PDB file of C-alpha atoms in Angstrom:
ATOM      1  CA  ALA A  25      89.753 127.935  74.567  1.00 83.00           C
ATOM      2  CA  ARG A  26      91.875 126.575  72.130  1.00 84.00           C
ATOM      3  CA  GLY A  27      92.651 123.534  74.185  1.00 87.00           C
ATOM      4  CA  LEU A  28      89.142 122.936  74.935  1.00 88.00           C
ATOM      5  CA  MET A  29      88.016 122.998  71.264  1.00 86.00           C
ATOM      6  CA  GLY A  30      90.969 120.819  70.240  1.00 84.00           C
ATOM      7  CA  TRP A  31      89.671 118.394  72.802  1.00 87.00           C
ATOM      8  CA  LEU A  32      86.144 118.568  71.616  1.00 85.00           C
ATOM      9  CA  VAL A  33      87.314 117.601  67.901  1.00 81.00           C
ATOM     10  CA  ARG A  34      89.983 115.368  68.352  1.00 81.00           C
ATOM     11  CA  VAL A  35      88.830 113.422  71.463  1.00 81.00           C
ATOM     12  CA  LYS A  36      85.071 113.851  71.846  1.00 80.00           C
ATOM     13  CA  ARG A  37      84.012 114.171  68.090  1.00 74.00           C
ATOM     14  CA  GLY A  38      86.074 111.180  66.605  1.00 69.00           C
ATOM     15  CA  GLY A  39      89.126 112.698  65.405  1.00 59.00           C
ATOM     16  CA  TRP A  40      88.093 115.392  62.800  1.00 52.00           C
ATOM     17  CA  ASP A  41      91.238 117.740  62.574  1.00 48.00           C
ATOM     18  CA  GLY A  42      89.688 120.825  62.248  1.00 45.00           C
ATOM     19  CA  VAL A  43      90.868 122.030  58.798  1.00 48.00           C
ATOM     20  CA  SER A  44      89.605 119.367  56.348  1.00 51.00           C
ATOM     21  CA  CYS A  45      86.795 120.598  54.362  1.00 49.00           C
ATOM     22  CA  VAL A  46      83.386 118.836  54.766  1.00 44.00           C
ATOM     23  CA  ASP A  47      83.029 118.634  51.060  1.00 44.00           C
ATOM     24  CA  GLN A  48      86.199 116.573  50.401  1.00 42.00           C
ATOM     25  CA  GLU A  49      85.346 112.846  49.472  1.00 40.00           C
ATOM     26  CA  THR A  50      84.632 110.881  52.762  1.00 44.00           C
ATOM     27  CA  GLU A  51      88.047 109.146  53.726  1.00 45.00           C
ATOM     28  CA  THR A  52      88.554 107.043  56.741  1.00 46.00           C
ATOM     29  CA  ARG A  53      92.046 106.244  57.496  1.00 45.00           C
ATOM     30  CA  ALA A  54      91.376 105.268  61.227  1.00 43.00           C
ATOM     31  CA  LYS A  55      93.497 102.126  60.613  1.00 44.00           C
ATOM     32  CA  THR A  56      96.474 103.889  59.613  1.00 47.00           C
ATOM     33  CA  LYS A  57      99.057 105.498  61.950  1.00 46.00           C
ATOM     34  CA  THR A  58     100.916 108.923  61.824  1.00 45.00           C
ATOM     35  CA  ARG A  59     104.395 109.545  62.479  1.00 45.00           C
ATOM     36  CA  HIS A  60     103.865 109.852  66.183  1.00 42.00           C
ATOM     37  CA  GLY A  61     102.029 106.363  66.363  1.00 48.00           C
ATOM     38  CA  SER A  62      98.701 107.849  66.882  1.00 47.00           C
ATOM     39  CA  PRO A  63      95.542 106.996  64.921  1.00 49.00           C
ATOM     40  CA  ALA A  64      95.413 109.417  61.805  1.00 50.00           C
ATOM     41  CA  VAL A  65      92.254 111.912  61.730  1.00 48.00           C
ATOM     42  CA  THR A  66      89.239 111.366  59.676  1.00 51.00           C
ATOM     43  CA  THR A  67      86.871 113.568  57.890  1.00 49.00           C
ATOM     44  CA  GLU A  68      83.589 111.917  58.114  1.00 52.00           C
ATOM     45  CA  HIS A  69      83.031 113.537  61.510  1.00 52.00           C
ATOM     46  CA  ALA A  70      83.711 117.097  60.344  1.00 51.00           C
ATOM     47  CA  PRO A  71      81.240 119.624  61.187  1.00 59.00           C
ATOM     48  CA  LYS A  72      79.824 122.240  58.942  1.00 63.00           C
ATOM     49  CA  SER A  73      80.574 124.839  61.921  1.00 73.00           C
ATOM     50  CA  LEU A  74      82.067 124.925  65.363  1.00 78.00           C
ATOM     51  CA  SER A  75      82.094 127.366  67.750  1.00 84.00           C
ATOM     52  CA  LEU A  76      82.655 127.377  71.448  1.00 86.00           C
ATOM     53  CA  ARG A  77      78.818 127.466  71.907  1.00 87.00           C
ATOM     54  CA  ASP A  78      79.307 123.584  70.854  1.00 87.00           C
ATOM     55  CA  ALA A  79      81.468 123.136  73.736  1.00 88.00           C
ATOM     56  CA  ILE A  80      79.585 125.040  76.279  1.00 89.00           C
ATOM     57  CA  PRO A  81      76.122 125.089  74.860  1.00 89.00           C
ATOM     58  CA  SER A  82      73.603 126.303  76.849  1.00 88.00           C
ATOM     59  CA  GLY A  83      73.104 128.490  80.017  1.00 87.00           C
ATOM     60  CA  ASP A  84      71.693 125.727  82.301  1.00 88.00           C
ATOM     61  CA  ALA A  85      73.642 123.389  84.413  1.00 88.00           C
ATOM     62  CA  GLU A  86      73.857 120.631  81.800  1.00 89.00           C
ATOM     63  CA  GLY A  87      75.805 123.119  79.613  1.00 88.00           C
ATOM     64  CA  ALA A  88      78.574 122.623  81.832  1.00 90.00           C
ATOM     65  CA  SER A  89      78.936 119.086  81.203  1.00 90.00           C
ATOM     66  CA  LEU A  90      81.296 118.939  78.493  1.00 91.00           C
ATOM     67  CA  ALA A  91      83.591 121.334  80.442  1.00 91.00           C
ATOM     68  CA  ILE A  92      83.700 119.405  83.164  1.00 90.00           C
ATOM     69  CA  GLU A  93      84.393 116.517  80.983  1.00 91.00           C
ATOM     70  CA  TYR A  94      87.296 118.247  79.501  1.00 91.00           C
ATOM     71  CA  LEU A  95      88.832 118.928  82.860  1.00 90.00           C
ATOM     72  CA  GLN A  96      88.638 115.305  83.988  1.00 89.00           C
ATOM     73  CA  TRP A  97      90.374 114.253  80.687  1.00 89.00           C
ATOM     74  CA  LEU A  98      93.269 116.825  81.473  1.00 89.00           C
ATOM     75  CA  CYS A  99      93.618 115.400  85.039  1.00 86.00           C
ATOM     76  CA  GLU A 100      93.326 111.686  84.226  1.00 86.00           C
ATOM     77  CA  ALA A 101      94.953 111.527  80.530  1.00 86.00           C
ATOM     78  CA  ARG A 102      97.508 114.503  80.928  1.00 85.00           C
ATOM     79  CA  GLY A 103      98.113 114.349  84.634  1.00 85.00           C
ATOM     80  CA  ILE A 104      98.101 117.929  85.300  1.00 84.00           C
ATOM     81  CA  ALA A 105      98.764 119.545  88.498  1.00 83.00           C
ATOM     82  CA  ALA A 106      96.240 120.867  91.129  1.00 81.00           C
ATOM     83  CA  THR A 107      97.180 124.485  90.151  1.00 81.00           C
ATOM     84  CA  THR A 108      97.000 123.780  86.667  1.00 85.00           C
ATOM     85  CA  GLU A 109      93.590 122.285  86.953  1.00 86.00           C
ATOM     86  CA  ALA A 110      92.554 125.647  89.044  1.00 86.00           C
ATOM     87  CA  PHE A 111      93.860 127.669  86.231  1.00 88.00           C
ATOM     88  CA  GLN A 112      91.787 125.894  83.579  1.00 90.00           C
ATOM     89  CA  LEU A 113      88.739 126.245  85.832  1.00 90.00           C
ATOM     90  CA  ARG A 114      89.212 129.853  85.834  1.00 90.00           C
ATOM     91  CA  SER A 115      89.627 130.377  82.210  1.00 91.00           C
ATOM     92  CA  LEU A 116      86.350 127.920  81.721  1.00 92.00           C
ATOM     93  CA  ILE A 117      84.537 130.193  83.894  1.00 91.00           C
ATOM     94  CA  ALA A 118      85.533 133.177  82.220  1.00 91.00           C
ATOM     95  CA  ILE A 119      84.539 131.430  78.815  1.00 91.00           C
ATOM     96  CA  ALA A 120      81.145 130.483  80.318  1.00 90.00           C
ATOM     97  CA  LYS A 121      80.568 134.033  81.407  1.00 90.00           C
ATOM     98  CA  TRP A 122      81.247 135.471  77.950  1.00 90.00           C
ATOM     99  CA  LEU A 123      79.081 133.091  76.055  1.00 89.00           C
ATOM    100  CA  HIS A 124      76.102 133.419  78.833  1.00 88.00           C
ATOM    101  CA  PRO A 125      76.298 136.670  80.493  1.00 86.00           C
ATOM    102  CA  SER A 126      74.535 137.410  83.503  1.00 80.00           C
ATOM    103  CA  GLU A 127      70.779 138.709  83.683  1.00 74.00           C
ATOM    104  CA  VAL A 128      68.818 141.217  85.950  1.00 64.00           C
ATOM    105  CA  GLY A 129      65.927 139.759  87.734  1.00 58.00           C
ATOM    106  CA  GLY A 130      62.482 140.798  86.235  1.00 53.00           C
ATOM    107  CA  GLU A 131      59.508 142.078  87.904  1.00 55.00           C
ATOM    108  CA  ASP A 132      58.605 138.481  89.114  1.00 57.00           C
ATOM    109  CA  ASP A 133      61.816 137.206  90.030  1.00 54.00           C
ATOM    110  CA  LYS A 134      63.078 136.770  93.451  1.00 58.00           C
ATOM    111  CA  HIS A 135      66.369 138.616  92.185  1.00 53.00           C
ATOM    112  CA  LYS A 136      64.362 141.616  91.071  1.00 54.00           C
ATOM    113  CA  GLY A 137      66.657 144.239  89.984  1.00 48.00           C
ATOM    114  CA  ALA A 138      69.872 142.379  90.977  1.00 52.00           C
ATOM    115  CA  ALA A 139      72.355 140.434  88.333  1.00 56.00           C
ATOM    116  CA  TYR A 140      72.689 136.789  88.689  1.00 68.00           C
ATOM    117  CA  GLU A 141      74.935 134.564  86.915  1.00 80.00           C
ATOM    118  CA  LYS A 142      73.595 131.579  84.701  1.00 85.00           C
ATOM    119  CA  PRO A 143      73.373 128.307  86.214  1.00 88.00           C
ATOM    120  CA  VAL A 144      76.198 126.963  83.866  1.00 88.00           C
ATOM    121  CA  VAL A 145      78.497 129.382  85.416  1.00 89.00           C
ATOM    122  CA  MET A 146      77.658 128.618  88.793  1.00 90.00           C
ATOM    123  CA  GLU A 147      78.106 124.822  88.197  1.00 89.00           C
ATOM    124  CA  LEU A 148      81.663 125.503  87.174  1.00 89.00           C
ATOM    125  CA  VAL A 149      82.171 127.668  90.369  1.00 89.00           C
ATOM    126  CA  ARG A 150      81.100 124.734  92.526  1.00 88.00           C
ATOM    127  CA  VAL A 151      83.546 122.721  91.102  1.00 86.00           C
ATOM    128  CA  GLN A 152      85.952 125.372  91.461  1.00 83.00           C
ATOM    129  CA  ARG A 153      85.490 125.751  95.257  1.00 81.00           C
ATOM    130  CA  GLY A 154      86.262 122.017  95.634  1.00 71.00           C
ATOM    131  CA  GLY A 155      89.357 122.390  93.815  1.00 65.00           C
ATOM    132  CA  LYS A 156      90.557 125.637  95.575  1.00 62.00           C
ATOM    133  CA  THR A 157      91.764 123.804  98.639  1.00 59.00           C
ATOM    134  CA  LEU A 158      93.518 121.127  96.910  1.00 59.00           C
ATOM    135  CA  ALA A 159      95.423 123.359  95.135  1.00 55.00           C
ATOM    136  CA  ALA A 160      96.137 125.545  98.105  1.00 60.00           C
ATOM    137  CA  LYS A 161      97.951 122.455  99.862  1.00 61.00           C
ATOM    138  CA  THR A 162      99.384 120.772  96.931  1.00 62.00           C
ATOM    139  CA  ALA A 163     103.335 121.300  96.644  1.00 63.00           C
ATOM    140  CA  HIS A 164     104.440 123.020  93.708  1.00 64.00           C
ATOM    141  CA  VAL A 165     105.793 121.068  90.676  1.00 62.00           C
ATOM    142  CA  ALA A 166     108.383 123.481  89.655  1.00 67.00           C
ATOM    143  CA  ASP A 167     111.588 123.338  91.726  1.00 71.00           C
ATOM    144  CA  GLU A 168     111.463 127.090  93.431  1.00 72.00           C
ATOM    145  CA  SER A 169     115.274 126.996  94.079  1.00 75.00           C
ATOM    146  CA  ALA A 170     116.093 126.647  90.369  1.00 76.00           C
ATOM    147  CA  LYS A 171     114.644 130.235  89.650  1.00 77.00           C
ATOM    148  CA  TRP A 172     117.012 132.048  91.911  1.00 83.00           C
ATOM    149  CA  LEU A 173     120.743 132.761  91.901  1.00 84.00           C
ATOM    150  CA  ASP A 174     122.855 133.598  95.012  1.00 89.00           C
ATOM    151  CA  TRP A 175     123.914 136.956  95.133  1.00 91.00           C
ATOM    152  CA  PRO A 176     127.523 135.992  94.907  1.00 93.00           C
ATOM    153  CA  ALA A 177     126.760 133.888  91.754  1.00 92.00           C
ATOM    154  CA  TYR A 178     124.893 136.767  90.183  1.00 92.00           C
ATOM    155  CA  LEU A 179     127.804 139.093  90.969  1.00 93.00           C
ATOM    156  CA  ALA A 180     130.230 136.701  89.215  1.00 94.00           C
ATOM    157  CA  LEU A 181     127.905 136.472  86.297  1.00 94.00           C
ATOM    158  CA  VAL A 182     127.911 140.235  85.832  1.00 94.00           C
ATOM    159  CA  GLU A 183     131.995 140.007  86.028  1.00 94.00           C
ATOM    160  CA  MET A 184     131.746 137.488  83.229  1.00 95.00           C
ATOM    161  CA  LEU A 185     129.528 139.715  81.245  1.00 94.00           C
ATOM    162  CA  ARG A 186     131.931 142.737  81.798  1.00 93.00           C
ATOM    163  CA  ARG A 187     135.022 140.552  80.505  1.00 93.00           C
ATOM    164  CA  GLU A 188     132.840 139.540  77.617  1.00 91.00           C
ATOM    165  CA  CYS A 189     132.709 143.309  76.574  1.00 89.00           C
ATOM    166  CA  ALA A 190     136.615 143.256  75.301  1.00 89.00           C
ATOM    167  CA  PRO A 191     136.963 144.631  71.649  1.00 87.00           C
ATOM    168  CA  LEU A 192     139.514 141.439  70.739  1.00 88.00           C
ATOM    169  CA  THR A 193     138.912 137.846  70.647  1.00 87.00           C
ATOM    170  CA  HIS A 194     140.903 135.272  72.406  1.00 85.00           C
ATOM    171  CA  LEU A 195     143.220 135.087  69.178  1.00 87.00           C
ATOM    172  CA  GLY A 196     143.874 138.952  69.493  1.00 87.00           C
ATOM    173  CA  ASP A 197     141.325 139.643  66.232  1.00 90.00           C
ATOM    174  CA  GLN A 198     139.238 142.741  66.238  1.00 90.00           C
ATOM    175  CA  ARG A 199     135.589 141.865  67.040  1.00 89.00           C
ATOM    176  CA  ARG A 200     132.862 143.682  65.053  1.00 87.00           C
ATOM    177  CA  ASP A 201     131.169 146.835  66.477  1.00 82.00           C
ATOM    178  CA  ASP A 202     127.846 145.436  66.733  1.00 82.00           C
ATOM    179  CA  ASP A 203     128.998 142.343  68.607  1.00 87.00           C
ATOM    180  CA  VAL A 204     130.854 144.226  71.217  1.00 87.00           C
ATOM    181  CA  ALA A 205     128.059 146.984  71.223  1.00 85.00           C
ATOM    182  CA  CYS A 206     125.288 143.852  71.977  1.00 87.00           C
ATOM    183  CA  ALA A 207     127.790 142.415  74.646  1.00 90.00           C
ATOM    184  CA  VAL A 208     127.962 146.007  76.394  1.00 90.00           C
ATOM    185  CA  GLN A 209     124.260 146.036  76.318  1.00 89.00           C
ATOM    186  CA  ARG A 210     124.003 142.884  77.687  1.00 92.00           C
ATOM    187  CA  TYR A 211     126.523 143.399  80.761  1.00 94.00           C
ATOM    188  CA  LEU A 212     124.463 146.698  81.466  1.00 92.00           C
ATOM    189  CA  LEU A 213     121.378 144.737  81.698  1.00 91.00           C
ATOM    190  CA  PHE A 214     122.520 142.719  84.279  1.00 93.00           C
ATOM    191  CA  ALA A 215     124.907 145.237  86.029  1.00 93.00           C
ATOM    192  CA  ILE A 216     122.244 147.962  86.357  1.00 92.00           C
ATOM    193  CA  LEU A 217     119.937 145.512  88.313  1.00 91.00           C
ATOM    194  CA  ALA A 218     122.984 144.500  90.478  1.00 91.00           C
ATOM    195  CA  SER A 219     123.248 148.116  91.288  1.00 89.00           C
ATOM    196  CA  VAL A 220     119.582 149.079  91.268  1.00 88.00           C
ATOM    197  CA  PRO A 221     117.578 146.055  92.323  1.00 83.00           C
ATOM    198  CA  ASP A 222     114.344 146.824  90.734  1.00 85.00           C
ATOM    199  CA  ARG A 223     111.691 145.603  88.350  1.00 84.00           C
ATOM    200  CA  GLN A 224     112.607 144.645  84.692  1.00 83.00           C
ATOM    201  CA  ARG A 225     110.128 146.956  83.680  1.00 84.00           C
ATOM    202  CA  THR A 226     112.442 149.814  84.944  1.00 85.00           C
ATOM    203  CA  LEU A 227     115.053 148.774  82.200  1.00 86.00           C
ATOM    204  CA  ARG A 228     112.542 148.257  79.582  1.00 85.00           C
ATOM    205  CA  GLU A 229     111.106 152.215  80.041  1.00 85.00           C
ATOM    206  CA  LEU A 230     114.263 153.973  80.435  1.00 85.00           C
ATOM    207  CA  ARG A 231     114.496 157.316  78.696  1.00 85.00           C
ATOM    208  CA  LEU A 232     117.503 159.258  78.569  1.00 82.00           C
ATOM    209  CA  GLY A 233     116.824 162.614  80.121  1.00 82.00           C
ATOM    210  CA  LYS A 234     113.376 161.603  81.427  1.00 86.00           C
ATOM    211  CA  THR A 235     113.974 158.519  83.640  1.00 88.00           C
ATOM    212  CA  LEU A 236     117.547 158.068  83.038  1.00 88.00           C
ATOM    213  CA  VAL A 237     119.276 161.584  83.969  1.00 87.00           C
ATOM    214  CA  CYS A 238     122.991 162.465  84.447  1.00 86.00           C
ATOM    215  CA  GLU A 239     123.521 164.950  87.313  1.00 85.00           C
ATOM    216  CA  THR A 240     126.608 167.072  86.631  1.00 82.00           C
ATOM    217  CA  PHE A 241     128.227 169.351  89.320  1.00 82.00           C
ATOM    218  CA  ASP A 242     131.568 170.680  90.365  1.00 79.00           C
ATOM    219  CA  GLU A 243     133.700 169.056  93.211  1.00 80.00           C
ATOM    220  CA  VAL A 244     136.219 170.813  95.220  1.00 81.00           C
ATOM    221  CA  VAL A 245     139.758 168.787  94.862  1.00 74.00           C
ATOM    222  CA  ASP A 246     143.043 169.158  96.725  1.00 68.00           C
ATOM    223  CA  ASP A 247     145.665 167.909  93.780  1.00 59.00           C
ATOM    224  CA  ASP A 248     147.068 170.228  91.226  1.00 57.00           C
ATOM    225  CA  SER A 249     145.735 168.768  88.210  1.00 55.00           C
ATOM    226  CA  HIS A 250     142.572 170.801  87.662  1.00 52.00           C
ATOM    227  CA  GLN A 251     141.568 174.460  87.106  1.00 55.00           C
ATOM    228  CA  VAL A 252     141.814 177.054  89.501  1.00 52.00           C
ATOM    229  CA  ALA A 253     138.596 179.525  89.502  1.00 54.00           C
ATOM    230  CA  ASP A 254     139.586 183.329  89.265  1.00 56.00           C
ATOM    231  CA  ASP A 255     137.454 184.617  91.982  1.00 56.00           C
ATOM    232  CA  VAL A 256     138.094 181.775  94.533  1.00 55.00           C
ATOM    233  CA  ASP A 257     140.905 180.197  96.224  1.00 62.00           C
ATOM    234  CA  PHE A 258     140.094 176.425  95.674  1.00 71.00           C
ATOM    235  CA  LYS A 259     140.331 173.892  93.013  1.00 78.00           C
ATOM    236  CA  TYR A 260     137.391 172.036  91.645  1.00 77.00           C
ATOM    237  CA  ALA A 261     136.857 169.157  88.843  1.00 78.00           C
ATOM    238  CA  PRO A 262     133.743 168.154  86.993  1.00 80.00           C
ATOM    239  CA  ARG A 263     131.554 165.155  88.435  1.00 84.00           C
ATOM    240  CA  ARG A 264     128.660 163.283  87.265  1.00 86.00           C
ATOM    241  CA  ARG A 265     125.849 161.152  88.988  1.00 89.00           C
ATOM    242  CA  TRP A 266     123.803 158.781  86.984  1.00 91.00           C
ATOM    243  CA  VAL A 267     120.525 158.061  88.752  1.00 91.00           C
ATOM    244  CA  VAL A 268     117.308 156.432  87.893  1.00 91.00           C
ATOM    245  CA  ARG A 269     114.486 158.926  88.368  1.00 90.00           C
ATOM    246  CA  HIS A 270     110.731 158.086  88.490  1.00 89.00           C
ATOM    247  CA  ALA A 271     108.278 160.892  88.515  1.00 89.00           C
ATOM    248  CA  PRO A 272     104.545 159.854  89.432  1.00 88.00           C
ATOM    249  CA  GLU A 273     103.384 159.348  85.885  1.00 87.00           C
ATOM    250  CA  ASP A 274     106.410 156.741  85.294  1.00 84.00           C
ATOM    251  CA  TYR A 275     105.213 153.957  87.254  1.00 82.00           C
ATOM    252  CA  LYS A 276     101.942 152.257  87.850  1.00 80.00           C
ATOM    253  CA  THR A 277     101.300 153.223  91.334  1.00 83.00           C
ATOM    254  CA  GLY A 278     102.723 156.788  91.162  1.00 83.00           C
ATOM    255  CA  ASN A 279      99.523 158.316  91.774  1.00 85.00           C
ATOM    256  CA  ALA A 280      99.247 156.697  95.247  1.00 87.00           C
ATOM    257  CA  TYR A 281     102.844 157.275  96.070  1.00 86.00           C
ATOM    258  CA  GLY A 282     104.150 160.382  94.182  1.00 88.00           C
ATOM    259  CA  ALA A 283     107.894 160.595  92.832  1.00 87.00           C
ATOM    260  CA  ARG A 284     110.202 157.738  93.921  1.00 88.00           C
ATOM    261  CA  PRO A 285     113.674 158.809  95.577  1.00 90.00           C
ATOM    262  CA  ASP A 286     116.457 158.636  92.838  1.00 90.00           C
ATOM    263  CA  LEU A 287     118.306 155.293  92.478  1.00 90.00           C
ATOM    264  CA  ALA A 288     121.914 156.289  91.890  1.00 92.00           C
ATOM    265  CA  LEU A 289     123.885 153.776  89.519  1.00 93.00           C
ATOM    266  CA  ASP A 290     127.175 152.494  90.504  1.00 92.00           C
ATOM    267  CA  PRO A 291     130.070 154.785  89.171  1.00 92.00           C
ATOM    268  CA  ARG A 292     131.591 151.477  87.968  1.00 91.00           C
ATOM    269  CA  LEU A 293     128.977 151.306  85.201  1.00 91.00           C
ATOM    270  CA  TYR A 294     129.487 154.933  83.895  1.00 90.00           C
ATOM    271  CA  PRO A 295     132.466 154.186  81.549  1.00 88.00           C
ATOM    272  CA  ALA A 296     130.445 151.374  79.875  1.00 89.00           C
ATOM    273  CA  LEU A 297     126.954 153.266  79.776  1.00 89.00           C
ATOM    274  CA  GLU A 298     128.388 156.692  78.403  1.00 85.00           C
ATOM    275  CA  GLN A 299     130.220 154.648  75.683  1.00 84.00           C
ATOM    276  CA  TRP A 300     127.136 152.534  74.708  1.00 84.00           C
ATOM    277  CA  LEU A 301     125.184 156.021  74.564  1.00 83.00           C
ATOM    278  CA  PHE A 302     127.686 158.792  73.350  1.00 82.00           C
ATOM    279  CA  GLY A 303     130.330 156.375  71.313  1.00 79.00           C
ATOM    280  CA  VAL A 304     133.499 154.671  72.112  1.00 77.00           C
ATOM    281  CA  ASP A 305     135.478 157.928  72.009  1.00 77.00           C
ATOM    282  CA  PHE A 306     133.527 159.536  74.781  1.00 76.00           C
ATOM    283  CA  VAL A 307     135.472 160.495  78.017  1.00 76.00           C
ATOM    284  CA  PHE A 308     133.515 162.654  80.524  1.00 77.00           C
ATOM    285  CA  GLU A 309     136.579 164.128  81.954  1.00 70.00           C
ATOM    286  CA  ARG A 310     137.547 165.487  78.506  1.00 69.00           C
ATOM    287  CA  ASP A 311     134.076 166.061  77.026  1.00 65.00           C
ATOM    288  CA  CYS A 312     131.741 167.050  79.760  1.00 63.00           C
ATOM    289  CA  GLY A 313     132.104 170.963  78.659  1.00 55.00           C
ATOM    290  CA  ASP A 314     131.369 170.345  75.193  1.00 52.00           C
ATOM    291  CA  VAL A 315     128.689 167.907  75.150  1.00 53.00           C
ATOM    292  CA  ASP A 316     124.846 168.045  75.744  1.00 58.00           C
ATOM    293  CA  VAL A 317     123.737 164.829  76.923  1.00 57.00           C
ATOM    294  CA  ALA A 318     119.990 164.997  75.581  1.00 54.00           C
ATOM    295  CA  SER A 319     121.485 165.875  71.913  1.00 54.00           C
ATOM    296  CA  ALA A 320     124.496 163.712  71.707  1.00 54.00           C
ATOM    297  CA  ALA A 321     123.254 160.474  72.927  1.00 57.00           C
ATOM    298  CA  TYR A 322     122.477 157.222  70.754  1.00 60.00           C
ATOM    299  CA  SER A 323     125.648 156.982  69.087  1.00 59.00           C
ATOM    300  CA  ASP A 324     126.294 154.775  65.985  1.00 61.00           C
ATOM    301  CA  TRP A 325     128.504 152.439  67.878  1.00 62.00           C
ATOM    302  CA  GLY A 326     126.507 151.441  70.969  1.00 60.00           C
ATOM    303  CA  TYR A 327     122.729 152.131  70.833  1.00 58.00           C
ATOM    304  CA  ARG A 328     122.232 152.160  66.906  1.00 62.00           C
ATOM    305  CA  ALA A 329     124.854 149.186  66.365  1.00 61.00           C
ATOM    306  CA  ALA A 330     122.832 146.954  69.110  1.00 60.00           C
ATOM    307  CA  LEU A 331     119.066 147.876  68.366  1.00 60.00           C
ATOM    308  CA  ALA A 332     119.707 148.963  64.572  1.00 58.00           C
ATOM    309  CA  PRO A 333     116.634 151.484  64.843  1.00 57.00           C
ATOM    310  CA  THR A 334     115.277 153.049  61.445  1.00 56.00           C
ATOM    311  CA  HIS A 335     115.145 156.666  62.540  1.00 45.00           C
TER     312      HIS A 335
END
């Protein structure tokens, strides 16, 4: 809509800038140039009021003439691609439908009881039908290969981000806590996607204890470094498993597919994730029996240093 109105006042109506007041003294500066080399705008053509109805003034087929002319100008003067032309047409059709909504046929109308679009909309739809085939056959302007990283290159990026989490600079100086926390957060964003290739919305909506869950359990071990239970003859050690868990209400198509299977994070992420959540001094093997995940989370070092919440 802004592009259409900009074209209407700058190209079709002689260059009113859309801002200058009508009551100002008429001043013509057509012979002067702006710093970009284009003619300076004038105020002599400034209308008293201007709205989208000036661009699509009526509901008949003639009402689409300015919109079609704007589309032709985009193709000829701006050289837009066929896919962009199709997008602009869809936008113009939506504007026309909003300005001139469909009507229901009357008693004497051949469309009795049925809603039908105004001729201005049908005229734009007719133009759209002719452009759909061209847009479908035209090659994409953007280089699709530039939008993707090979998997080895992505893993190399994750490793580089992990090294940036070091607490010291290359000169051996201590880095600020918030700098390190932001580096750890950046590493976790990429590393979680490397571990769980899911939508980026999954990261945005992670909530500790709801969609990001830590499962703790005891695992039988064979070495002599762990406790021996009084009533059993085997040794055990505390273990944990971080998973992304989605109930039906946690994602868009949950009503159709139900709860999703748990998405387990790679154990190599646990130290960085737990320090970002619980603090740099947190060690699971030492603190697992004394910390409640839900109440101890969001430490001053990681979460608060990186995101600076006000609560």
